[in-house]
Amino acid sequence: MASLSGLASALESYRGRDRLIRVLGYCCQLVGGVLVEQGPAKSEVGTRLLVVSTQLSHCRTILRLFDDLAMFVYTKQYGLGAQEEDAFVRWVSVLGNLADQLYYPCEHVAWAADARVLHVDSSRWWTLSTTLWALSLLLGVARSLWMLLKLRQRLRSPMAPFTSPLPRGKRRAMEAQMQSEALSLLSNLADLANAVHWLPRGVLWAGRFPPWLVGLMGTISSILSMYQAAQAGGQAEATTP
């Protein structure tokens, strides 16, 4: 009952529903892609699962039509990252926010072109939005790698004379942050693999992934994101008086 109530609570929020739709969509693509490749006997079920995956992806695209304002508010609040102590983290985050902010209108135009609301070439806008997504992911990868390097240096650096060792609580917090950054790194790398696949052919491995591999990468990324969200929720509850 507790797990059901937790799931129901998560589905009440937009982010919770989006995470569930995402993981279901990629799981359908993974299983459907595997079944299609196993032969005619299972290809019909596999094809149906791939159709479900496509429709769930369209659902998320439509829901993102309303994300611009929330992203703008976040970008405005972050600003130039004056609260960040590390200059590299600050500017990587600023550029990532800019890429994310530009991504949404480009995707909206591509969707509107596919729906024949606008008479423009949708493929160019899909390519632009995917490029911005890939850029955001690449910046996220760079940020996570930098943070992991810095945190590892702090934990392993020899103690200077007349300085006390790190308190146990602070060490645990740094180790937890390292774990979070590692999970973000893996999630972004999985998404980046798919983002490159959806770019025009001729760019690295673009267009070479079979459906099941796209589903696998997306499933890995989705599960890691859901795990991180659950961890963040648990920590928030633990610190609430």
PDB file of C-alpha atoms in Angstrom:
ATOM      1  CA  MET A   1       0.000   0.000   0.000  1.00  0.00           C
ATOM      2  CA  ALA A   2       2.838   2.385   0.814  1.00  0.00           C
ATOM      3  CA  SER A   3       4.405   1.819  -2.615  1.00  0.00           C
ATOM      4  CA  LEU A   4       1.056   2.387  -4.342  1.00  0.00           C
ATOM      5  CA  SER A   5       0.462   5.606  -2.423  1.00  0.00           C
ATOM      6  CA  GLY A   6       3.995   6.746  -3.288  1.00  0.00           C
ATOM      7  CA  LEU A   7       3.375   6.022  -6.983  1.00  0.00           C
ATOM      8  CA  ALA A   8       0.045   7.843  -6.873  1.00  0.00           C
ATOM      9  CA  SER A   9       1.727  10.816  -5.198  1.00  0.00           C
ATOM     10  CA  ALA A  10       4.443  10.889  -7.863  1.00  0.00           C
ATOM     11  CA  LEU A  11       1.872  10.767 -10.672  1.00  0.00           C
ATOM     12  CA  GLU A  12       0.139  13.833  -9.266  1.00  0.00           C
ATOM     13  CA  SER A  13       3.091  15.950 -10.373  1.00  0.00           C
ATOM     14  CA  TYR A  14       4.033  16.784 -13.953  1.00  0.00           C
ATOM     15  CA  ARG A  15       7.623  15.606 -13.493  1.00  0.00           C
ATOM     16  CA  GLY A  16       6.472  12.335 -11.964  1.00  0.00           C
ATOM     17  CA  ARG A  17       4.133  11.585 -14.875  1.00  0.00           C
ATOM     18  CA  ASP A  18       6.808  12.555 -17.398  1.00  0.00           C
ATOM     19  CA  ARG A  19       9.344  10.184 -15.830  1.00  0.00           C
ATOM     20  CA  LEU A  20       6.841   7.310 -15.914  1.00  0.00           C
ATOM     21  CA  ILE A  21       5.792   7.999 -19.515  1.00  0.00           C
ATOM     22  CA  ARG A  22       9.463   8.197 -20.504  1.00  0.00           C
ATOM     23  CA  VAL A  23      10.487   4.910 -18.940  1.00  0.00           C
ATOM     24  CA  LEU A  24       7.389   3.120 -20.300  1.00  0.00           C
ATOM     25  CA  GLY A  25       8.039   4.493 -23.780  1.00  0.00           C
ATOM     26  CA  TYR A  26      11.657   3.386 -23.863  1.00  0.00           C
ATOM     27  CA  CYS A  27      10.845  -0.005 -22.322  1.00  0.00           C
ATOM     28  CA  CYS A  28       8.259  -0.583 -25.062  1.00  0.00           C
ATOM     29  CA  GLN A  29      10.847   0.365 -27.659  1.00  0.00           C
ATOM     30  CA  LEU A  30      13.426  -1.964 -26.107  1.00  0.00           C
ATOM     31  CA  VAL A  31      11.115  -4.981 -25.896  1.00  0.00           C
ATOM     32  CA  GLY A  32       9.442  -4.218 -29.225  1.00  0.00           C
ATOM     33  CA  GLY A  33      12.772  -3.869 -30.994  1.00  0.00           C
ATOM     34  CA  VAL A  34      13.999  -7.187 -29.596  1.00  0.00           C
ATOM     35  CA  LEU A  35      10.783  -8.982 -30.625  1.00  0.00           C
ATOM     36  CA  VAL A  36      10.854  -7.549 -34.154  1.00  0.00           C
ATOM     37  CA  GLU A  37      14.377  -8.897 -34.674  1.00  0.00           C
ATOM     38  CA  GLN A  38      13.438 -12.392 -33.436  1.00  0.00           C
ATOM     39  CA  GLY A  39      11.350 -13.237 -36.482  1.00  0.00           C
ATOM     40  CA  PRO A  40       7.847 -13.076 -37.966  1.00  0.00           C
ATOM     41  CA  ALA A  41       6.222 -15.011 -35.121  1.00  0.00           C
ATOM     42  CA  LYS A  42       6.850 -12.198 -32.628  1.00  0.00           C
ATOM     43  CA  SER A  43       7.193  -9.255 -35.001  1.00  0.00           C
ATOM     44  CA  GLU A  44       3.501  -8.288 -34.781  1.00  0.00           C
ATOM     45  CA  VAL A  45       3.646  -7.859 -31.000  1.00  0.00           C
ATOM     46  CA  GLY A  46       6.947  -6.052 -31.357  1.00  0.00           C
ATOM     47  CA  THR A  47       5.530  -3.684 -33.966  1.00  0.00           C
ATOM     48  CA  ARG A  48       2.592  -2.854 -31.692  1.00  0.00           C
ATOM     49  CA  LEU A  49       4.948  -2.081 -28.839  1.00  0.00           C
ATOM     50  CA  LEU A  50       6.958   0.202 -31.107  1.00  0.00           C
ATOM     51  CA  VAL A  51       3.734   2.019 -32.029  1.00  0.00           C
ATOM     52  CA  VAL A  52       2.954   2.472 -28.311  1.00  0.00           C
ATOM     53  CA  SER A  53       6.465   3.810 -27.781  1.00  0.00           C
ATOM     54  CA  THR A  54       6.033   6.329 -30.599  1.00  0.00           C
ATOM     55  CA  GLN A  55       2.702   7.538 -29.208  1.00  0.00           C
ATOM     56  CA  LEU A  56       4.142   7.959 -25.711  1.00  0.00           C
ATOM     57  CA  SER A  57       6.983   9.995 -27.215  1.00  0.00           C
ATOM     58  CA  HIS A  58       4.428  12.204 -28.994  1.00  0.00           C
ATOM     59  CA  CYS A  59       2.612  12.620 -25.690  1.00  0.00           C
ATOM     60  CA  ARG A  60       5.768  13.938 -24.030  1.00  0.00           C
ATOM     61  CA  THR A  61       6.420  16.265 -26.977  1.00  0.00           C
ATOM     62  CA  ILE A  62       2.986  17.849 -26.599  1.00  0.00           C
ATOM     63  CA  LEU A  63       3.371  18.167 -22.828  1.00  0.00           C
ATOM     64  CA  ARG A  64       6.672  20.005 -23.363  1.00  0.00           C
ATOM     65  CA  LEU A  65       4.769  22.750 -25.178  1.00  0.00           C
ATOM     66  CA  PHE A  66       4.186  24.216 -21.718  1.00  0.00           C
ATOM     67  CA  ASP A  67       7.760  23.938 -20.390  1.00  0.00           C
ATOM     68  CA  ASP A  68       9.144  27.215 -21.764  1.00  0.00           C
ATOM     69  CA  LEU A  69       7.991  29.436 -18.918  1.00  0.00           C
ATOM     70  CA  ALA A  70       9.281  27.117 -16.179  1.00  0.00           C
ATOM     71  CA  MET A  71      12.639  26.887 -17.961  1.00  0.00           C
ATOM     72  CA  PHE A  72      12.761  30.672 -18.374  1.00  0.00           C
ATOM     73  CA  VAL A  73      12.085  31.230 -14.663  1.00  0.00           C
ATOM     74  CA  TYR A  74      14.829  28.746 -13.736  1.00  0.00           C
ATOM     75  CA  THR A  75      17.298  30.315 -16.180  1.00  0.00           C
ATOM     76  CA  LYS A  76      16.507  33.797 -14.865  1.00  0.00           C
ATOM     77  CA  GLN A  77      16.932  32.708 -11.237  1.00  0.00           C
ATOM     78  CA  TYR A  78      20.270  31.036 -11.997  1.00  0.00           C
ATOM     79  CA  GLY A  79      21.441  34.035 -14.018  1.00  0.00           C
ATOM     80  CA  LEU A  80      25.213  33.991 -14.483  1.00  0.00           C
ATOM     81  CA  GLY A  81      25.647  31.535 -11.625  1.00  0.00           C
ATOM     82  CA  ALA A  82      27.049  33.983  -9.109  1.00  0.00           C
ATOM     83  CA  GLN A  83      26.334  31.448  -6.349  1.00  0.00           C
ATOM     84  CA  GLU A  84      28.755  28.932  -7.883  1.00  0.00           C
ATOM     85  CA  GLU A  85      32.265  28.941  -6.442  1.00  0.00           C
ATOM     86  CA  ASP A  86      33.820  27.197  -9.451  1.00  0.00           C
ATOM     87  CA  ALA A  87      34.064  29.284 -12.631  1.00  0.00           C
ATOM     88  CA  PHE A  88      34.030  26.225 -14.933  1.00  0.00           C
ATOM     89  CA  VAL A  89      30.844  24.869 -13.343  1.00  0.00           C
ATOM     90  CA  ARG A  90      29.267  28.327 -13.535  1.00  0.00           C
ATOM     91  CA  TRP A  91      29.829  28.888 -17.242  1.00  0.00           C
ATOM     92  CA  VAL A  92      29.056  25.313 -18.251  1.00  0.00           C
ATOM     93  CA  SER A  93      25.755  25.607 -16.372  1.00  0.00           C
ATOM     94  CA  VAL A  94      24.964  28.965 -17.984  1.00  0.00           C
ATOM     95  CA  LEU A  95      25.601  27.562 -21.466  1.00  0.00           C
ATOM     96  CA  GLY A  96      23.557  24.466 -20.625  1.00  0.00           C
ATOM     97  CA  ASN A  97      20.629  26.608 -19.508  1.00  0.00           C
ATOM     98  CA  LEU A  98      20.855  28.613 -22.727  1.00  0.00           C
ATOM     99  CA  ALA A  99      20.837  25.441 -24.844  1.00  0.00           C
ATOM    100  CA  ASP A 100      17.830  24.111 -22.908  1.00  0.00           C
ATOM    101  CA  GLN A 101      15.966  27.415 -23.278  1.00  0.00           C
ATOM    102  CA  LEU A 102      16.483  27.437 -27.049  1.00  0.00           C
ATOM    103  CA  TYR A 103      15.624  23.758 -27.377  1.00  0.00           C
ATOM    104  CA  TYR A 104      11.958  24.155 -26.482  1.00  0.00           C
ATOM    105  CA  PRO A 105      10.868  26.688 -29.149  1.00  0.00           C
ATOM    106  CA  CYS A 106      12.785  24.766 -31.810  1.00  0.00           C
ATOM    107  CA  GLU A 107      10.968  21.560 -30.861  1.00  0.00           C
ATOM    108  CA  HIS A 108       7.638  23.415 -30.810  1.00  0.00           C
ATOM    109  CA  VAL A 109       8.190  24.645 -34.373  1.00  0.00           C
ATOM    110  CA  ALA A 110       9.148  21.132 -35.501  1.00  0.00           C
ATOM    111  CA  TRP A 111       6.017  19.685 -33.880  1.00  0.00           C
ATOM    112  CA  ALA A 112       3.822  22.394 -35.415  1.00  0.00           C
ATOM    113  CA  ALA A 113       5.333  21.692 -38.835  1.00  0.00           C
ATOM    114  CA  ASP A 114       4.615  17.962 -38.522  1.00  0.00           C
ATOM    115  CA  ALA A 115       1.039  18.781 -37.438  1.00  0.00           C
ATOM    116  CA  ARG A 116       0.750  21.116 -40.468  1.00  0.00           C
ATOM    117  CA  VAL A 117       0.092  24.097 -38.247  1.00  0.00           C
ATOM    118  CA  LEU A 118       3.129  25.807 -39.749  1.00  0.00           C
ATOM    119  CA  HIS A 119       4.264  25.445 -43.356  1.00  0.00           C
ATOM    120  CA  VAL A 120       7.989  24.965 -42.770  1.00  0.00           C
ATOM    121  CA  ASP A 121      10.433  22.097 -43.165  1.00  0.00           C
ATOM    122  CA  SER A 122      10.133  20.157 -39.894  1.00  0.00           C
ATOM    123  CA  SER A 123      13.321  18.137 -40.459  1.00  0.00           C
ATOM    124  CA  ARG A 124      15.517  21.232 -40.094  1.00  0.00           C
ATOM    125  CA  TRP A 125      13.854  22.187 -36.837  1.00  0.00           C
ATOM    126  CA  TRP A 126      14.064  18.630 -35.474  1.00  0.00           C
ATOM    127  CA  THR A 127      17.775  18.617 -36.329  1.00  0.00           C
ATOM    128  CA  LEU A 128      18.273  21.969 -34.591  1.00  0.00           C
ATOM    129  CA  SER A 129      16.380  20.905 -31.467  1.00  0.00           C
ATOM    130  CA  THR A 130      18.268  17.599 -31.312  1.00  0.00           C
ATOM    131  CA  THR A 131      21.583  19.429 -31.724  1.00  0.00           C
ATOM    132  CA  LEU A 132      20.709  21.735 -28.825  1.00  0.00           C
ATOM    133  CA  TRP A 133      19.715  18.732 -26.712  1.00  0.00           C
ATOM    134  CA  ALA A 134      23.006  16.996 -27.547  1.00  0.00           C
ATOM    135  CA  LEU A 135      24.919  20.182 -26.659  1.00  0.00           C
ATOM    136  CA  SER A 136      23.117  20.418 -23.313  1.00  0.00           C
ATOM    137  CA  LEU A 137      23.919  16.779 -22.570  1.00  0.00           C
ATOM    138  CA  LEU A 138      27.561  17.230 -23.560  1.00  0.00           C
ATOM    139  CA  LEU A 139      27.837  20.219 -21.215  1.00  0.00           C
ATOM    140  CA  GLY A 140      26.205  18.134 -18.482  1.00  0.00           C
ATOM    141  CA  VAL A 141      28.774  15.394 -19.038  1.00  0.00           C
ATOM    142  CA  ALA A 142      31.615  17.933 -18.800  1.00  0.00           C
ATOM    143  CA  ARG A 143      30.145  19.387 -15.602  1.00  0.00           C
ATOM    144  CA  SER A 144      29.753  15.974 -13.946  1.00  0.00           C
ATOM    145  CA  LEU A 145      33.287  14.896 -14.897  1.00  0.00           C
ATOM    146  CA  TRP A 146      34.702  18.150 -13.508  1.00  0.00           C
ATOM    147  CA  MET A 147      32.723  17.828 -10.276  1.00  0.00           C
ATOM    148  CA  LEU A 148      33.804  14.202  -9.820  1.00  0.00           C
ATOM    149  CA  LEU A 149      37.439  15.198 -10.318  1.00  0.00           C
ATOM    150  CA  LYS A 150      37.198  18.064  -7.821  1.00  0.00           C
ATOM    151  CA  LEU A 151      35.360  16.006  -5.195  1.00  0.00           C
ATOM    152  CA  ARG A 152      37.827  13.152  -5.556  1.00  0.00           C
ATOM    153  CA  GLN A 153      40.737  15.551  -5.090  1.00  0.00           C
ATOM    154  CA  ARG A 154      39.173  16.967  -1.931  1.00  0.00           C
ATOM    155  CA  LEU A 155      38.596  13.526  -0.465  1.00  0.00           C
ATOM    156  CA  ARG A 156      42.042  12.152  -1.312  1.00  0.00           C
ATOM    157  CA  SER A 157      44.231  15.226  -0.906  1.00  0.00           C
ATOM    158  CA  PRO A 158      46.796  14.898   1.905  1.00  0.00           C
ATOM    159  CA  MET A 159      45.970  16.929   4.971  1.00  0.00           C
ATOM    160  CA  ALA A 160      47.957  20.106   5.419  1.00  0.00           C
ATOM    161  CA  PRO A 161      49.859  20.607   8.702  1.00  0.00           C
ATOM    162  CA  PHE A 162      47.833  21.866  11.644  1.00  0.00           C
ATOM    163  CA  THR A 163      44.514  21.140   9.877  1.00  0.00           C
ATOM    164  CA  SER A 164      41.850  18.806  11.175  1.00  0.00           C
ATOM    165  CA  PRO A 165      40.457  15.958   9.021  1.00  0.00           C
ATOM    166  CA  LEU A 166      37.121  16.304   7.323  1.00  0.00           C
ATOM    167  CA  PRO A 167      34.174  15.742   9.670  1.00  0.00           C
ATOM    168  CA  ARG A 168      32.408  12.447   9.072  1.00  0.00           C
ATOM    169  CA  GLY A 169      29.176  14.195   8.119  1.00  0.00           C
ATOM    170  CA  LYS A 170      30.884  16.365   5.509  1.00  0.00           C
ATOM    171  CA  ARG A 171      32.749  13.381   4.088  1.00  0.00           C
ATOM    172  CA  ARG A 172      29.503  11.453   3.736  1.00  0.00           C
ATOM    173  CA  ALA A 173      27.865  14.430   2.041  1.00  0.00           C
ATOM    174  CA  MET A 174      30.728  14.654  -0.459  1.00  0.00           C
ATOM    175  CA  GLU A 175      30.557  10.918  -1.143  1.00  0.00           C
ATOM    176  CA  ALA A 176      26.801  11.197  -1.710  1.00  0.00           C
ATOM    177  CA  GLN A 177      27.396  14.094  -4.101  1.00  0.00           C
ATOM    178  CA  MET A 178      29.969  12.002  -5.979  1.00  0.00           C
ATOM    179  CA  GLN A 179      27.432   9.211  -6.355  1.00  0.00           C
ATOM    180  CA  SER A 180      24.841  11.679  -7.629  1.00  0.00           C
ATOM    181  CA  GLU A 181      27.283  13.149 -10.149  1.00  0.00           C
ATOM    182  CA  ALA A 182      28.268   9.650 -11.334  1.00  0.00           C
ATOM    183  CA  LEU A 183      24.618   8.744 -11.907  1.00  0.00           C
ATOM    184  CA  SER A 184      24.036  12.022 -13.763  1.00  0.00           C
ATOM    185  CA  LEU A 185      27.092  11.297 -15.896  1.00  0.00           C
ATOM    186  CA  LEU A 186      25.840   7.833 -16.877  1.00  0.00           C
ATOM    187  CA  SER A 187      22.335   9.147 -17.557  1.00  0.00           C
ATOM    188  CA  ASN A 188      23.613  11.980 -19.756  1.00  0.00           C
ATOM    189  CA  LEU A 189      25.944   9.650 -21.670  1.00  0.00           C
ATOM    190  CA  ALA A 190      23.071   7.252 -22.419  1.00  0.00           C
ATOM    191  CA  ASP A 191      20.896  10.137 -23.640  1.00  0.00           C
ATOM    192  CA  LEU A 192      23.805  11.588 -25.617  1.00  0.00           C
ATOM    193  CA  ALA A 193      24.209   8.289 -27.467  1.00  0.00           C
ATOM    194  CA  ASN A 194      20.573   8.525 -28.584  1.00  0.00           C
ATOM    195  CA  ALA A 195      20.817  12.240 -29.384  1.00  0.00           C
ATOM    196  CA  VAL A 196      23.706  11.592 -31.785  1.00  0.00           C
ATOM    197  CA  HIS A 197      21.749   8.699 -33.332  1.00  0.00           C
ATOM    198  CA  TRP A 198      18.899  11.121 -34.161  1.00  0.00           C
ATOM    199  CA  LEU A 199      21.182  13.631 -35.882  1.00  0.00           C
ATOM    200  CA  PRO A 200      21.483  13.585 -39.710  1.00  0.00           C
ATOM    201  CA  ARG A 201      23.394  10.633 -41.143  1.00  0.00           C
ATOM    202  CA  GLY A 202      27.107  11.171 -41.450  1.00  0.00           C
ATOM    203  CA  VAL A 203      27.496  12.587 -37.933  1.00  0.00           C
ATOM    204  CA  LEU A 204      29.363   9.944 -35.915  1.00  0.00           C
ATOM    205  CA  TRP A 205      26.939   6.989 -35.431  1.00  0.00           C
ATOM    206  CA  ALA A 206      23.814   8.901 -36.486  1.00  0.00           C
ATOM    207  CA  GLY A 207      21.059   6.620 -37.783  1.00  0.00           C
ATOM    208  CA  ARG A 208      22.920   3.399 -36.964  1.00  0.00           C
ATOM    209  CA  PHE A 209      21.148   2.315 -33.766  1.00  0.00           C
ATOM    210  CA  PRO A 210      18.483  -0.387 -34.059  1.00  0.00           C
ATOM    211  CA  PRO A 211      15.240   0.346 -32.163  1.00  0.00           C
ATOM    212  CA  TRP A 212      16.128  -1.977 -29.279  1.00  0.00           C
ATOM    213  CA  LEU A 213      19.427  -0.160 -28.644  1.00  0.00           C
ATOM    214  CA  VAL A 214      17.687   3.226 -28.605  1.00  0.00           C
ATOM    215  CA  GLY A 215      15.221   1.718 -26.130  1.00  0.00           C
ATOM    216  CA  LEU A 216      18.028   0.315 -24.001  1.00  0.00           C
ATOM    217  CA  MET A 217      19.884   3.633 -23.782  1.00  0.00           C
ATOM    218  CA  GLY A 218      16.681   5.483 -22.986  1.00  0.00           C
ATOM    219  CA  THR A 219      15.620   2.919 -20.379  1.00  0.00           C
ATOM    220  CA  ILE A 220      18.981   3.156 -18.623  1.00  0.00           C
ATOM    221  CA  SER A 221      18.792   6.952 -18.561  1.00  0.00           C
ATOM    222  CA  SER A 222      15.163   6.939 -17.377  1.00  0.00           C
ATOM    223  CA  ILE A 223      15.754   4.455 -14.554  1.00  0.00           C
ATOM    224  CA  LEU A 224      18.791   6.387 -13.337  1.00  0.00           C
ATOM    225  CA  SER A 225      16.795   9.635 -13.351  1.00  0.00           C
ATOM    226  CA  MET A 226      13.922   8.008 -11.444  1.00  0.00           C
ATOM    227  CA  TYR A 227      16.371   6.603  -8.904  1.00  0.00           C
ATOM    228  CA  GLN A 228      17.947  10.021  -8.391  1.00  0.00           C
ATOM    229  CA  ALA A 229      14.522  11.631  -7.986  1.00  0.00           C
ATOM    230  CA  ALA A 230      13.533   8.988  -5.421  1.00  0.00           C
ATOM    231  CA  GLN A 231      16.791   9.542  -3.526  1.00  0.00           C
ATOM    232  CA  ALA A 232      16.286  13.306  -3.520  1.00  0.00           C
ATOM    233  CA  GLY A 233      12.740  12.839  -2.247  1.00  0.00           C
ATOM    234  CA  GLY A 234      13.921  10.519   0.524  1.00  0.00           C
ATOM    235  CA  GLN A 235      16.612  12.956   1.625  1.00  0.00           C
ATOM    236  CA  ALA A 236      14.087  15.806   1.665  1.00  0.00           C
ATOM    237  CA  GLU A 237      11.752  13.775   3.895  1.00  0.00           C
ATOM    238  CA  ALA A 238      14.636  12.841   6.210  1.00  0.00           C
ATOM    239  CA  THR A 239      15.610  16.476   6.711  1.00  0.00           C
ATOM    240  CA  THR A 240      12.046  17.687   7.250  1.00  0.00           C
ATOM    241  CA  PRO A 241      11.426  18.267  10.990  1.00  0.00           C
TER     242      PRO A 241
END
